[in-house]
Amino acid sequence: MRIGFVGLGNMGTPMVANLARAGHELYVHDLDPARTKQVADAHPVHAAGSLSELAPAEVVVTMLPNGHIVRDVYLGTGGLASALGIEQKAARDYI
């Protein structure tokens, strides 16, 4: 399965490692580009420099610290909803 993953912190990075080990194709992104590169260097994943680079994913997982950040990542300017072509109203129904 092609999986997009946003948030490569204390919980996200080990989850990405497990998904990669299980053979999934991963597209990873973090607000900190150095963190994205670090994870991509350590695991067989695609480093996404922007949220729009997650478009090949069949599903996107977010591992973010709070609801405000989740809302910004999905609904903010340049967020996942617009990057993946999801209508804002539809995206709000899932957050």
N, CA, C and O atoms as CSV, one atom per row, in Angstrom:
chain,resi,resn,atom,element,x,y,z
A,1,MET,N,N,0.842,-1.174,0.000
A,1,MET,CA,C,0.000,0.000,0.000
A,1,MET,C,C,0.888,1.238,0.000
A,1,MET,O,O,1.948,1.253,0.627
A,2,ARG,N,N,0.448,2.276,-0.708
A,2,ARG,CA,C,1.154,3.557,-0.714
A,2,ARG,C,C,0.577,4.434,0.394
A,2,ARG,O,O,-0.610,4.759,0.387
A,3,ILE,N,N,1.428,4.812,1.344
A,3,ILE,CA,C,0.989,5.542,2.526
A,3,ILE,C,C,1.734,6.873,2.622
A,3,ILE,O,O,2.961,6.922,2.539
A,4,GLY,N,N,0.969,7.946,2.798
A,4,GLY,CA,C,1.552,9.238,3.121
A,4,GLY,C,C,1.601,9.376,4.631
A,4,GLY,O,O,0.679,8.940,5.322
A,5,PHE,N,N,2.646,9.965,5.147
A,5,PHE,CA,C,2.791,10.091,6.598
A,5,PHE,C,C,3.299,11.490,6.919
A,5,PHE,O,O,4.350,11.904,6.430
A,6,VAL,N,N,2.548,12.214,7.741
A,6,VAL,CA,C,2.913,13.576,8.137
A,6,VAL,C,C,3.130,13.600,9.642
A,6,VAL,O,O,2.254,13.202,10.410
A,7,GLY,N,N,4.293,14.064,10.058
A,7,GLY,CA,C,4.624,14.159,11.476
A,7,GLY,C,C,5.621,13.088,11.852
A,7,GLY,O,O,5.245,11.944,12.107
A,8,LEU,N,N,6.882,13.447,11.890
A,8,LEU,CA,C,7.959,12.480,12.101
A,8,LEU,C,C,8.657,12.709,13.436
A,8,LEU,O,O,9.885,12.747,13.517
A,9,GLY,N,N,7.859,12.857,14.461
A,9,GLY,CA,C,8.399,13.079,15.801
A,9,GLY,C,C,8.597,11.780,16.553
A,9,GLY,O,O,8.887,10.742,15.958
A,10,ASN,N,N,8.437,11.843,17.864
A,10,ASN,CA,C,8.681,10.693,18.739
A,10,ASN,C,C,7.790,9.496,18.441
A,10,ASN,O,O,8.210,8.354,18.626
A,11,MET,N,N,6.581,9.735,17.987
A,11,MET,CA,C,5.679,8.628,17.648
A,11,MET,C,C,5.699,8.313,16.158
A,11,MET,O,O,5.643,7.148,15.765
A,12,GLY,N,N,5.781,9.354,15.328
A,12,GLY,CA,C,5.710,9.161,13.884
A,12,GLY,C,C,6.872,8.379,13.307
A,12,GLY,O,O,6.671,7.500,12.469
A,13,THR,N,N,8.083,8.685,13.744
A,13,THR,CA,C,9.258,8.028,13.183
A,13,THR,C,C,9.245,6.515,13.408
A,13,THR,O,O,9.496,5.773,12.459
A,14,PRO,N,N,8.964,6.024,14.619
A,14,PRO,CA,C,8.910,4.566,14.791
A,14,PRO,C,C,7.768,3.926,13.992
A,14,PRO,O,O,7.895,2.794,13.524
A,15,MET,N,N,6.662,4.646,13.838
A,15,MET,CA,C,5.561,4.107,13.046
A,15,MET,C,C,5.963,3.973,11.583
A,15,MET,O,O,5.645,2.975,10.935
A,16,VAL,N,N,6.662,4.980,11.064
A,16,VAL,CA,C,7.168,4.915,9.690
A,16,VAL,C,C,8.125,3.734,9.540
A,16,VAL,O,O,8.055,3.004,8.551
A,17,ALA,N,N,9.007,3.545,10.501
A,17,ALA,CA,C,9.967,2.427,10.446
A,17,ALA,C,C,9.227,1.092,10.363
A,17,ALA,O,O,9.594,0.228,9.566
A,18,ASN,N,N,8.196,0.923,11.174
A,18,ASN,CA,C,7.427,-0.326,11.165
A,18,ASN,C,C,6.688,-0.523,9.849
A,18,ASN,O,O,6.654,-1.634,9.320
A,19,LEU,N,N,6.095,0.546,9.314
A,19,LEU,CA,C,5.376,0.442,8.041
A,19,LEU,C,C,6.336,0.132,6.893
A,19,LEU,O,O,6.010,-0.658,6.006
A,20,ALA,N,N,7.514,0.749,6.908
A,20,ALA,CA,C,8.510,0.477,5.872
A,20,ALA,C,C,8.993,-0.971,5.967
A,20,ALA,O,O,9.142,-1.652,4.952
A,21,ARG,N,N,9.231,-1.425,7.177
A,21,ARG,CA,C,9.673,-2.799,7.390
A,21,ARG,C,C,8.617,-3.801,6.910
A,21,ARG,O,O,8.956,-4.902,6.475
A,22,ALA,N,N,7.354,-3.421,6.989
A,22,ALA,CA,C,6.266,-4.292,6.542
A,22,ALA,C,C,6.098,-4.263,5.019
A,22,ALA,O,O,5.263,-4.981,4.468
A,23,GLY,N,N,6.900,-3.428,4.342
A,23,GLY,CA,C,6.900,-3.437,2.891
A,23,GLY,C,C,6.008,-2.394,2.225
A,23,GLY,O,O,5.817,-2.436,1.010
A,24,HIS,N,N,5.466,-1.470,2.992
A,24,HIS,CA,C,4.631,-0.422,2.408
A,24,HIS,C,C,5.508,0.634,1.742
A,24,HIS,O,O,6.641,0.877,2.157
A,25,GLU,N,N,4.956,1.257,0.697
A,25,GLU,CA,C,5.638,2.366,0.038
A,25,GLU,C,C,5.201,3.641,0.746
A,25,GLU,O,O,4.014,3.965,0.779
A,26,LEU,N,N,6.168,4.366,1.316
A,26,LEU,CA,C,5.853,5.529,2.146
A,26,LEU,C,C,6.350,6.834,1.540
A,26,LEU,O,O,7.439,6.919,0.973
A,27,TYR,N,N,5.499,7.848,1.687
A,27,TYR,CA,C,5.829,9.232,1.331
A,27,TYR,C,C,5.747,10.010,2.638
A,27,TYR,O,O,4.662,10.155,3.201
A,28,VAL,N,N,6.874,10.511,3.128
A,28,VAL,CA,C,6.900,11.121,4.458
A,28,VAL,C,C,7.169,12.616,4.385
A,28,VAL,O,O,7.885,13.100,3.508
A,29,HIS,N,N,6.575,13.332,5.334
A,29,HIS,CA,C,6.744,14.785,5.386
A,29,HIS,C,C,6.714,15.243,6.838
A,29,HIS,O,O,5.956,14.725,7.659
A,30,ASP,N,N,7.556,16.222,7.131
A,30,ASP,CA,C,7.554,16.870,8.431
A,30,ASP,C,C,7.783,18.363,8.199
A,30,ASP,O,O,8.397,18.762,7.210
A,31,LEU,N,N,7.283,19.174,9.118
A,31,LEU,CA,C,7.485,20.618,9.018
A,31,LEU,C,C,8.976,20.964,8.979
A,31,LEU,O,O,9.381,21.945,8.356
A,32,ASP,N,N,9.771,20.154,9.643
A,32,ASP,CA,C,11.226,20.338,9.671
A,32,ASP,C,C,11.849,19.508,8.539
A,32,ASP,O,O,11.907,18.282,8.643
A,33,PRO,N,N,12.315,20.151,7.461
A,33,PRO,CA,C,12.886,19.410,6.344
A,33,PRO,C,C,14.070,18.511,6.741
A,33,PRO,O,O,14.281,17.457,6.140
A,34,ALA,N,N,14.827,18.928,7.740
A,34,ALA,CA,C,15.954,18.110,8.194
A,34,ALA,C,C,15.459,16.793,8.786
A,34,ALA,O,O,16.095,15.751,8.625
A,35,ARG,N,N,14.322,16.851,9.469
A,35,ARG,CA,C,13.734,15.634,10.054
A,35,ARG,C,C,13.260,14.695,8.945
A,35,ARG,O,O,13.456,13.482,9.019
A,36,THR,N,N,12.629,15.274,7.912
A,36,THR,CA,C,12.185,14.460,6.772
A,36,THR,C,C,13.379,13.767,6.141
A,36,THR,O,O,13.317,12.573,5.849
A,37,LYS,N,N,14.464,14.499,5.926
A,37,LYS,CA,C,15.670,13.926,5.319
A,37,LYS,C,C,16.267,12.846,6.211
A,37,LYS,O,O,16.692,11.799,5.722
A,38,GLN,N,N,16.300,13.094,7.507
A,38,GLN,CA,C,16.857,12.119,8.455
A,38,GLN,C,C,16.098,10.788,8.374
A,38,GLN,O,O,16.707,9.719,8.339
A,39,VAL,N,N,14.778,10.865,8.346
A,39,VAL,CA,C,13.964,9.646,8.278
A,39,VAL,C,C,14.158,8.961,6.926
A,39,VAL,O,O,14.272,7.738,6.856
A,40,ALA,N,N,14.195,9.758,5.848
A,40,ALA,CA,C,14.381,9.186,4.513
A,40,ALA,C,C,15.756,8.541,4.353
A,40,ALA,O,O,15.900,7.560,3.624
A,41,ASP,N,N,16.754,9.080,5.022
A,41,ASP,CA,C,18.090,8.487,4.967
A,41,ASP,C,C,18.151,7.171,5.734
A,41,ASP,O,O,18.948,6.293,5.405
A,42,ALA,N,N,17.306,7.034,6.760
A,42,ALA,CA,C,17.342,5.849,7.622
A,42,ALA,C,C,16.423,4.723,7.151
A,42,ALA,O,O,16.593,3.572,7.554
A,43,HIS,N,N,15.446,5.053,6.293
A,43,HIS,CA,C,14.446,4.064,5.887
A,43,HIS,C,C,14.160,4.186,4.393
A,43,HIS,O,O,14.367,5.251,3.812
A,44,PRO,N,N,13.691,3.114,3.769
A,44,PRO,CA,C,13.384,3.164,2.333
A,44,PRO,C,C,12.035,3.862,2.084
A,44,PRO,O,O,11.018,3.209,1.848
A,45,VAL,N,N,12.052,5.195,2.143
A,45,VAL,CA,C,10.839,5.991,1.974
A,45,VAL,C,C,11.119,7.154,1.015
A,45,VAL,O,O,12.275,7.486,0.752
A,46,HIS,N,N,10.054,7.765,0.497
A,46,HIS,CA,C,10.165,8.957,-0.338
A,46,HIS,C,C,10.052,10.180,0.576
A,46,HIS,O,O,9.095,10.288,1.342
A,47,ALA,N,N,11.004,11.089,0.503
A,47,ALA,CA,C,10.953,12.328,1.282
A,47,ALA,C,C,10.121,13.343,0.510
A,47,ALA,O,O,10.499,13.751,-0.588
A,48,ALA,N,N,8.992,13.752,1.078
A,48,ALA,CA,C,8.107,14.726,0.457
A,48,ALA,C,C,8.460,16.117,0.968
A,48,ALA,O,O,8.338,16.397,2.160
A,49,GLY,N,N,8.894,16.975,0.072
A,49,GLY,CA,C,9.253,18.333,0.461
A,49,GLY,C,C,8.045,19.214,0.701
A,49,GLY,O,O,8.150,20.268,1.328
A,50,SER,N,N,6.892,18.779,0.199
A,50,SER,CA,C,5.649,19.524,0.408
A,50,SER,C,C,4.499,18.528,0.539
A,50,SER,O,O,4.635,17.355,0.189
A,51,LEU,N,N,3.382,19.004,1.040
A,51,LEU,CA,C,2.224,18.125,1.204
A,51,LEU,C,C,1.705,17.623,-0.137
A,51,LEU,O,O,1.156,16.524,-0.208
A,52,SER,N,N,1.867,18.402,-1.194
A,52,SER,CA,C,1.386,17.962,-2.507
A,52,SER,C,C,2.150,16.735,-3.015
A,52,SER,O,O,1.646,16.003,-3.866
A,53,GLU,N,N,3.344,16.511,-2.505
A,53,GLU,CA,C,4.123,15.336,-2.901
A,53,GLU,C,C,3.608,14.049,-2.265
A,53,GLU,O,O,4.140,12.970,-2.526
A,54,LEU,N,N,2.578,14.161,-1.435
A,54,LEU,CA,C,1.942,12.976,-0.856
A,54,LEU,C,C,0.848,12.433,-1.772
A,54,LEU,O,O,0.231,11.415,-1.460
A,55,ALA,N,N,0.602,13.102,-2.900
A,55,ALA,CA,C,-0.497,12.744,-3.804
A,55,ALA,C,C,-0.515,11.274,-4.245
A,55,ALA,O,O,-1.606,10.729,-4.415
A,56,PRO,N,N,0.614,10.608,-4.438
A,56,PRO,CA,C,0.547,9.197,-4.849
A,56,PRO,C,C,-0.012,8.257,-3.771
A,56,PRO,O,O,-0.351,7.110,-4.063
A,57,ALA,N,N,-0.107,8.737,-2.542
A,57,ALA,CA,C,-0.545,7.877,-1.437
A,57,ALA,C,C,-2.018,7.505,-1.566
A,57,ALA,O,O,-2.845,8.303,-2.006
A,58,GLU,N,N,-2.320,6.279,-1.172
A,58,GLU,CA,C,-3.704,5.808,-1.125
A,58,GLU,C,C,-4.381,6.242,0.170
A,58,GLU,O,O,-5.602,6.385,0.231
A,59,VAL,N,N,-3.579,6.447,1.190
A,59,VAL,CA,C,-4.074,6.870,2.502
A,59,VAL,C,C,-3.002,7.758,3.122
A,59,VAL,O,O,-1.811,7.569,2.874
A,60,VAL,N,N,-3.428,8.728,3.931
A,60,VAL,CA,C,-2.474,9.607,4.614
A,60,VAL,C,C,-2.696,9.501,6.116
A,60,VAL,O,O,-3.823,9.624,6.597
A,61,VAL,N,N,-1.618,9.272,6.849
A,61,VAL,CA,C,-1.634,9.201,8.305
A,61,VAL,C,C,-0.981,10.474,8.829
A,61,VAL,O,O,0.068,10.888,8.336
A,62,THR,N,N,-1.597,11.087,9.819
A,62,THR,CA,C,-0.962,12.237,10.471
A,62,THR,C,C,-0.721,11.895,11.935
A,62,THR,O,O,-1.602,11.372,12.617
A,63,MET,N,N,0.476,12.197,12.403
A,63,MET,CA,C,0.841,11.989,13.795
A,63,MET,C,C,1.337,13.343,14.295
A,63,MET,O,O,2.533,13.634,14.296
A,64,LEU,N,N,0.370,14.157,14.722
A,64,LEU,CA,C,0.643,15.557,15.057
A,64,LEU,C,C,0.281,15.835,16.508
A,64,LEU,O,O,-0.537,15.117,17.083
A,65,PRO,N,N,0.880,16.874,17.121
A,65,PRO,CA,C,0.759,17.076,18.562
A,65,PRO,C,C,-0.590,17.556,19.086
A,65,PRO,O,O,-0.915,17.301,20.246
A,66,ASN,N,N,-1.393,18.249,18.260
A,66,ASN,CA,C,-2.689,18.701,18.789
A,66,ASN,C,C,-3.662,19.013,17.660
A,66,ASN,O,O,-3.283,19.073,16.490
A,67,GLY,N,N,-4.907,19.207,18.031
A,67,GLY,CA,C,-5.971,19.425,17.063
A,67,GLY,C,C,-5.812,20.672,16.218
A,67,GLY,O,O,-6.192,20.682,15.047
A,68,HIS,N,N,-5.256,21.720,16.796
A,68,HIS,CA,C,-5.049,22.953,16.025
A,68,HIS,C,C,-4.081,22.716,14.866
A,68,HIS,O,O,-4.299,23.202,13.756
A,69,ILE,N,N,-3.036,21.981,15.129
A,69,ILE,CA,C,-2.052,21.684,14.086
A,69,ILE,C,C,-2.667,20.752,13.040
A,69,ILE,O,O,-2.430,20.918,11.844
A,70,VAL,N,N,-3.448,19.783,13.484
A,70,VAL,CA,C,-4.130,18.884,12.546
A,70,VAL,C,C,-5.016,19.690,11.605
A,70,VAL,O,O,-4.984,19.488,10.391
A,71,ARG,N,N,-5.805,20.603,12.162
A,71,ARG,CA,C,-6.695,21.431,11.348
A,71,ARG,C,C,-5.890,22.266,10.346
A,71,ARG,O,O,-6.278,22.375,9.183
A,72,ASP,N,N,-4.787,22.848,10.781
A,72,ASP,CA,C,-3.946,23.639,9.877
A,72,ASP,C,C,-3.352,22.781,8.762
A,72,ASP,O,O,-3.331,23.193,7.602
A,73,VAL,N,N,-2.875,21.597,9.110
A,73,VAL,CA,C,-2.266,20.715,8.117
A,73,VAL,C,C,-3.292,20.288,7.066
A,73,VAL,O,O,-2.976,20.231,5.877
A,74,TYR,N,N,-4.494,19.996,7.492
A,74,TYR,CA,C,-5.521,19.554,6.545
A,74,TYR,C,C,-6.197,20.718,5.820
A,74,TYR,O,O,-6.415,20.650,4.611
A,75,LEU,N,N,-6.528,21.779,6.547
A,75,LEU,CA,C,-7.391,22.822,5.985
A,75,LEU,C,C,-6.698,24.150,5.720
A,75,LEU,O,O,-7.278,25.025,5.077
A,76,GLY,N,N,-5.483,24.319,6.196
A,76,GLY,CA,C,-4.773,25.580,6.018
A,76,GLY,C,C,-4.358,25.807,4.574
A,76,GLY,O,O,-4.484,24.916,3.735
A,77,THR,N,N,-3.866,26.995,4.294
A,77,THR,CA,C,-3.376,27.326,2.961
A,77,THR,C,C,-2.279,26.339,2.561
A,77,THR,O,O,-1.295,26.171,3.281
A,78,GLY,N,N,-2.451,25.703,1.434
A,78,GLY,CA,C,-1.485,24.701,0.990
A,78,GLY,C,C,-1.565,23.410,1.772
A,78,GLY,O,O,-0.643,22.597,1.721
A,79,GLY,N,N,-2.666,23.206,2.502
A,79,GLY,CA,C,-2.822,22.010,3.327
A,79,GLY,C,C,-3.159,20.769,2.512
A,79,GLY,O,O,-3.255,20.812,1.286
A,80,LEU,N,N,-3.335,19.668,3.225
A,80,LEU,CA,C,-3.603,18.396,2.571
A,80,LEU,C,C,-4.866,18.418,1.725
A,80,LEU,O,O,-4.888,17.844,0.637
A,81,ALA,N,N,-5.913,19.069,2.204
A,81,ALA,CA,C,-7.167,19.084,1.445
A,81,ALA,C,C,-6.944,19.664,0.055
A,81,ALA,O,O,-7.353,19.068,-0.941
A,82,SER,N,N,-6.301,20.816,-0.016
A,82,SER,CA,C,-6.072,21.424,-1.335
A,82,SER,C,C,-5.008,20.661,-2.114
A,82,SER,O,O,-5.132,20.507,-3.329
A,83,ALA,N,N,-3.964,20.179,-1.439
A,83,ALA,CA,C,-2.888,19.460,-2.125
A,83,ALA,C,C,-3.388,18.165,-2.757
A,83,ALA,O,O,-2.895,17.750,-3.806
A,84,LEU,N,N,-4.367,17.530,-2.117
A,84,LEU,CA,C,-4.870,16.251,-2.618
A,84,LEU,C,C,-6.182,16.396,-3.375
A,84,LEU,O,O,-6.779,15.400,-3.783
A,85,GLY,N,N,-6.636,17.638,-3.566
A,85,GLY,CA,C,-7.847,17.879,-4.335
A,85,GLY,C,C,-9.128,17.504,-3.620
A,85,GLY,O,O,-10.112,17.128,-4.258
A,86,ILE,N,N,-9.124,17.603,-2.301
A,86,ILE,CA,C,-10.314,17.279,-1.505
A,86,ILE,C,C,-11.053,18.571,-1.186
A,86,ILE,O,O,-10.446,19.552,-0.756
A,87,GLU,N,N,-12.337,18.568,-1.395
A,87,GLU,CA,C,-13.144,19.749,-1.082
A,87,GLU,C,C,-13.041,20.063,0.404
A,87,GLU,O,O,-13.128,19.160,1.237
A,88,GLN,N,N,-12.853,21.342,0.745
A,88,GLN,CA,C,-12.688,21.765,2.143
A,88,GLN,C,C,-13.829,21.266,3.026
A,88,GLN,O,O,-13.581,20.769,4.125
A,89,LYS,N,N,-15.068,21.388,2.569
A,89,LYS,CA,C,-16.218,20.956,3.384
A,89,LYS,C,C,-16.132,19.459,3.674
A,89,LYS,O,O,-16.383,19.028,4.799
A,90,ALA,N,N,-15.788,18.685,2.686
A,90,ALA,CA,C,-15.661,17.230,2.874
A,90,ALA,C,C,-14.531,16.934,3.865
A,90,ALA,O,O,-14.675,16.057,4.717
A,91,ALA,N,N,-13.428,17.644,3.764
A,91,ALA,CA,C,-12.300,17.409,4.671
A,91,ALA,C,C,-12.698,17.728,6.102
A,91,ALA,O,O,-12.307,17.009,7.021
A,92,ARG,N,N,-13.473,18.796,6.312
A,92,ARG,CA,C,-13.900,19.154,7.671
A,92,ARG,C,C,-14.717,18.041,8.314
A,92,ARG,O,O,-14.684,17.873,9.533
A,93,ASP,N,N,-15.446,17.284,7.509
A,93,ASP,CA,C,-16.267,16.193,8.028
A,93,ASP,C,C,-15.432,15.074,8.633
A,93,ASP,O,O,-15.934,14.292,9.440
A,94,TYR,N,N,-14.153,14.993,8.246
A,94,TYR,CA,C,-13.291,13.921,8.725
A,94,TYR,C,C,-12.345,14.340,9.833
A,94,TYR,O,O,-11.673,13.498,10.430
A,95,ILE,N,N,-12.287,15.634,10.114
A,95,ILE,CA,C,-11.347,16.109,11.129
A,95,ILE,C,C,-12.031,16.218,12.465
A,95,ILE,O,O,-11.403,16.603,13.451
